[in-house]
Short mmCIF file of C-alpha atoms in Angstrom, two decimals:
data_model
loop_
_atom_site.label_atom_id
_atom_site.label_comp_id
_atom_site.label_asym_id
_atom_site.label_seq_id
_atom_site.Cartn_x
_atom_site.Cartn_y
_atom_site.Cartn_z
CA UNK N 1 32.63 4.72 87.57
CA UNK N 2 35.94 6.44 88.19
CA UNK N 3 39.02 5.74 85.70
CA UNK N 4 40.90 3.77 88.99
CA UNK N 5 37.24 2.02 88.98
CA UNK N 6 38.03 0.69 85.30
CA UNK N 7 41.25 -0.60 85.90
CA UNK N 8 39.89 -2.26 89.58
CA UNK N 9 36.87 -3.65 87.68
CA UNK N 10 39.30 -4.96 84.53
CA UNK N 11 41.49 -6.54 88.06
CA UNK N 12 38.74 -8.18 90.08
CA UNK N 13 37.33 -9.49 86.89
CA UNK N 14 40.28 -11.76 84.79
CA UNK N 15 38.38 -14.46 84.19
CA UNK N 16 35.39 -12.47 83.20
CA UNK N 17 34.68 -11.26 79.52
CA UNK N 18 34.23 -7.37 79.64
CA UNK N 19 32.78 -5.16 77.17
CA UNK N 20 32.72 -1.76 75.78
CA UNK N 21 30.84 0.64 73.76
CA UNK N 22 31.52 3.89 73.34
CA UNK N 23 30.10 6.51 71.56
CA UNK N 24 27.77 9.97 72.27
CA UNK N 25 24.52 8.41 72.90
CA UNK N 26 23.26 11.48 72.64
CA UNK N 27 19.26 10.59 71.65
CA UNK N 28 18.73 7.38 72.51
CA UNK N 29 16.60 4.92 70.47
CA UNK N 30 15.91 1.72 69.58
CA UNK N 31 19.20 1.48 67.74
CA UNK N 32 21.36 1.83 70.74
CA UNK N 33 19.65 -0.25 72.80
CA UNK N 34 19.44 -3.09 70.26
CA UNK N 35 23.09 -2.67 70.36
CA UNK N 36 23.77 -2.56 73.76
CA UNK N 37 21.34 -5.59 73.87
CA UNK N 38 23.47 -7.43 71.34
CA UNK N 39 26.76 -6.71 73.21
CA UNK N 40 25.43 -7.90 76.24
CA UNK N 41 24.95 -11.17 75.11
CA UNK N 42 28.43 -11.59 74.23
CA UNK N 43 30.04 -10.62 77.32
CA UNK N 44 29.64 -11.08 81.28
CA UNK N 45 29.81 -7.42 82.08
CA UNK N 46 29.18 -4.63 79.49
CA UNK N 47 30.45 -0.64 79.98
CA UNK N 48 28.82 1.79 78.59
CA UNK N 49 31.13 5.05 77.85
CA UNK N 50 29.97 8.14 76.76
CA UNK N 51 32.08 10.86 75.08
CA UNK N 52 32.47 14.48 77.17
CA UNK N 53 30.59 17.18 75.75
CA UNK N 54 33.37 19.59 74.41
CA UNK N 55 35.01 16.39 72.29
CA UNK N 56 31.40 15.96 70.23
CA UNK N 57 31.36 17.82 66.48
CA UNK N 58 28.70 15.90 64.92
CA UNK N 59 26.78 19.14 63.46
CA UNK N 60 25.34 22.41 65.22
CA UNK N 61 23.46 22.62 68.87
CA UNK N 62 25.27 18.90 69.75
CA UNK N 63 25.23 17.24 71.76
CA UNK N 64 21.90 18.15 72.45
CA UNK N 65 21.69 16.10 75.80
CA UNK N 66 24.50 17.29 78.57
CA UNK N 67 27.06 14.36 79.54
CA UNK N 68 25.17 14.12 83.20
CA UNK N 69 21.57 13.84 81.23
CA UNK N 70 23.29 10.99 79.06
CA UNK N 71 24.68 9.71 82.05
CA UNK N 72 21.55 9.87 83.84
CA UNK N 73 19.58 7.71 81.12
CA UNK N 74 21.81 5.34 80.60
CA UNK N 75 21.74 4.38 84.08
CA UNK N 76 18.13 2.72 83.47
CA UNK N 77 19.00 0.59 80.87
CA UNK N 78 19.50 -2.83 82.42
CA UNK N 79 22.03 -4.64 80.20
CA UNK N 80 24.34 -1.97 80.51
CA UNK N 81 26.82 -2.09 84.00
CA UNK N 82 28.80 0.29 84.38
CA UNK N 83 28.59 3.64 82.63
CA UNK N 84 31.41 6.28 82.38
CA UNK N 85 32.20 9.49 81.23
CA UNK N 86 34.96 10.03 78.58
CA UNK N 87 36.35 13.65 78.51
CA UNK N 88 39.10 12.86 76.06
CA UNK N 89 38.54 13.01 71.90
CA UNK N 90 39.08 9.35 71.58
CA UNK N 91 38.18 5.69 73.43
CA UNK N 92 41.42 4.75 73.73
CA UNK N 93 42.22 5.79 77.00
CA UNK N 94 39.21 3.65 78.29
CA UNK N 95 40.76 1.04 76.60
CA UNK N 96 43.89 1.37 77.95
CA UNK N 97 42.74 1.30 81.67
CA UNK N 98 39.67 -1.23 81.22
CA UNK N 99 41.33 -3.73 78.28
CA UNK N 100 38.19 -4.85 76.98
CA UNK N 101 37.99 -8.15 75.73
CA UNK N 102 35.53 -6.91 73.32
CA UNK N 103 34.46 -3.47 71.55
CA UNK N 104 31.57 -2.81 69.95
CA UNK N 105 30.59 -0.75 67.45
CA UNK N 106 28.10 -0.30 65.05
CA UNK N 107 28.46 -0.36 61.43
CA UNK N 108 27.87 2.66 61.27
CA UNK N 109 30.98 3.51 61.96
CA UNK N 110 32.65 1.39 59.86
CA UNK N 111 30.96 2.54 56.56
CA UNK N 112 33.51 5.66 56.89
CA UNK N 113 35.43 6.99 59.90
CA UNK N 114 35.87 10.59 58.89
CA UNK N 115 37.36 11.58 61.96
CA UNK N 116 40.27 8.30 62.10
CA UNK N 117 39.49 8.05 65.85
CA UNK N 118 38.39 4.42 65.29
CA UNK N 119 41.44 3.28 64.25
CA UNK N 120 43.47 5.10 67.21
CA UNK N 121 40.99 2.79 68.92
CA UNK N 122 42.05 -0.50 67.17
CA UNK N 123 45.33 0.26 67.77
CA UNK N 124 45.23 0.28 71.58
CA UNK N 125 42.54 -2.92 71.90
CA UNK N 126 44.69 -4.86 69.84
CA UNK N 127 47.52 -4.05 72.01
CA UNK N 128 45.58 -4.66 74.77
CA UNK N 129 44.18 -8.48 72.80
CA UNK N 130 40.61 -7.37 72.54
CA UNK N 131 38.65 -8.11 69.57
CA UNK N 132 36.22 -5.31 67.63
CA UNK N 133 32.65 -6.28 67.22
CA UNK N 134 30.48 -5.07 65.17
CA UNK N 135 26.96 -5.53 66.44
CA UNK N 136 24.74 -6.93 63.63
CA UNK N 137 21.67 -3.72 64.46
CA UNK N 138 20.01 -1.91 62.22
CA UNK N 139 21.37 1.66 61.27
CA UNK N 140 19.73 4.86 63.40
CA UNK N 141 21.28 7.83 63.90
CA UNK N 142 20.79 10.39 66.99
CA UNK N 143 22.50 13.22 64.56
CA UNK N 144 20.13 12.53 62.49
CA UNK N 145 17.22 13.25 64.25
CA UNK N 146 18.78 16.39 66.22
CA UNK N 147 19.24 17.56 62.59
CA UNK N 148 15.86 16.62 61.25
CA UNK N 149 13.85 17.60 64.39
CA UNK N 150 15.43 20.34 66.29
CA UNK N 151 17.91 22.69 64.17
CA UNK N 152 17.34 25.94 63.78
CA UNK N 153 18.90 25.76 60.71
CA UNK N 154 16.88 26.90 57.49
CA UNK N 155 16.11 24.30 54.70
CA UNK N 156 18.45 25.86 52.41
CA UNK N 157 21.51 26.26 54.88
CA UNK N 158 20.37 22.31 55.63
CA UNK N 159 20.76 21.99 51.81
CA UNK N 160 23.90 23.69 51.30
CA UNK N 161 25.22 21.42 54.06
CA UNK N 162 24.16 18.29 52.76
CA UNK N 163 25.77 19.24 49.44
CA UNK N 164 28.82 20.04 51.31
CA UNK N 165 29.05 16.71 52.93
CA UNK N 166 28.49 14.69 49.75
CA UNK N 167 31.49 16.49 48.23
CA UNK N 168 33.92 15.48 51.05
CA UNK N 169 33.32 18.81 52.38
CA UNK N 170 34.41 17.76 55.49
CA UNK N 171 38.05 16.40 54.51
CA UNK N 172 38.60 19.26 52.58
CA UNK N 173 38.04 22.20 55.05
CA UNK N 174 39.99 19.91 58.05
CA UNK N 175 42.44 20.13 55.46
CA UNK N 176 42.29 23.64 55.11
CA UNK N 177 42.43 24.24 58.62
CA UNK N 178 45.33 22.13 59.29
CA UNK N 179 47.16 23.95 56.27
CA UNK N 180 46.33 27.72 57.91
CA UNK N 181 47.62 26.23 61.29
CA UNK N 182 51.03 26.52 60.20
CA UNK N 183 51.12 29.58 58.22
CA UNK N 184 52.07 32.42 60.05
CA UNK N 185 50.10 35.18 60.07
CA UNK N 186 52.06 39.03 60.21
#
């Protein structure tokens, strides 16, 4: 589906109750499709949009699935519509066009946004008067399993990484980062 597609389906469909998730779906598992199942059953027509590529930093060697191969699977899921591809950072230009009236997440997500993107998301669904569900699925992760299964990584490099995300390691080099984007360097 096109982005003119989402704002022709969102048109042809006002009476209808349209969903979205969003995310990587990068390995899928049971997870994901217990959550697309559970979506599904709250709304008439469910979309399925996957983030581009170049806009997912969830750890080294992801996405580990191209957006086409994502694409590609999700396609054979059945409760799932439409399916498009997101080449922007956040969701909230799908929102924008397709004005869900509900988005789901799972809670996941909601046990810490690192990244703020979710609520750039909130912002534009509540503009938009759609609600934020969060799909009541148990809690998988596809990083996870890239990580566990198929890094290259050595166990101490894992280690040293694990220590540096229980320390906020994360925040605290963004932060650095941001800081050394305005210095000037001569």
């Amino acid at each position: 589906i096109s982005k003119k597609n989402l704002i022709l389906l969102r048109k042809k469909n006002k009476s209808k109750k349209i969903g979205l998730c969003h995310g990587a779906f990068d390995i899928v598992h049971l997870g994901h499709l217990n959550h697309f199942n559970n979506a599904k059953k709250q709304c008439d027509i469910l979309v399925v949009s996957i983030t581009g590529d170049k806009f997912i930093k969830k750890g080294p060697f992801q996405p580990y699935n191209s957006s086409f191969d994502r694409l590609e699977f999700l396609r054979y899921i059945k409760n799932v519509d439409f399916i498009y591809l997101d080449n922007n950072e956040t969701a909230t230009e799908v929102i924008k066009f397709l004005k869900p009236n509900l988005y789901f997440k799972g809670k996941d997500y909601i046990q810490k946004d690192i990244t703020l993107n979710l609520n750039k998301e909130l912002k534009v669904l509540r503009k938009n008067k759609g609600k934020l569900i969060i799909t009541k699925t148990g809690l998988r992760s596809s990083s996870k399993i890239i990580n566990n299964n198929f890094s290259s990584l050595s166990i101490k490099e894992i280690k040293y990484l694990k220590k540096i995300s229980r320390n906020n390691g994360f925040e605290k080099i963004n932060n650095l980062f941001e800081k050394i984007k305005k210095d000037e360097i001569s």
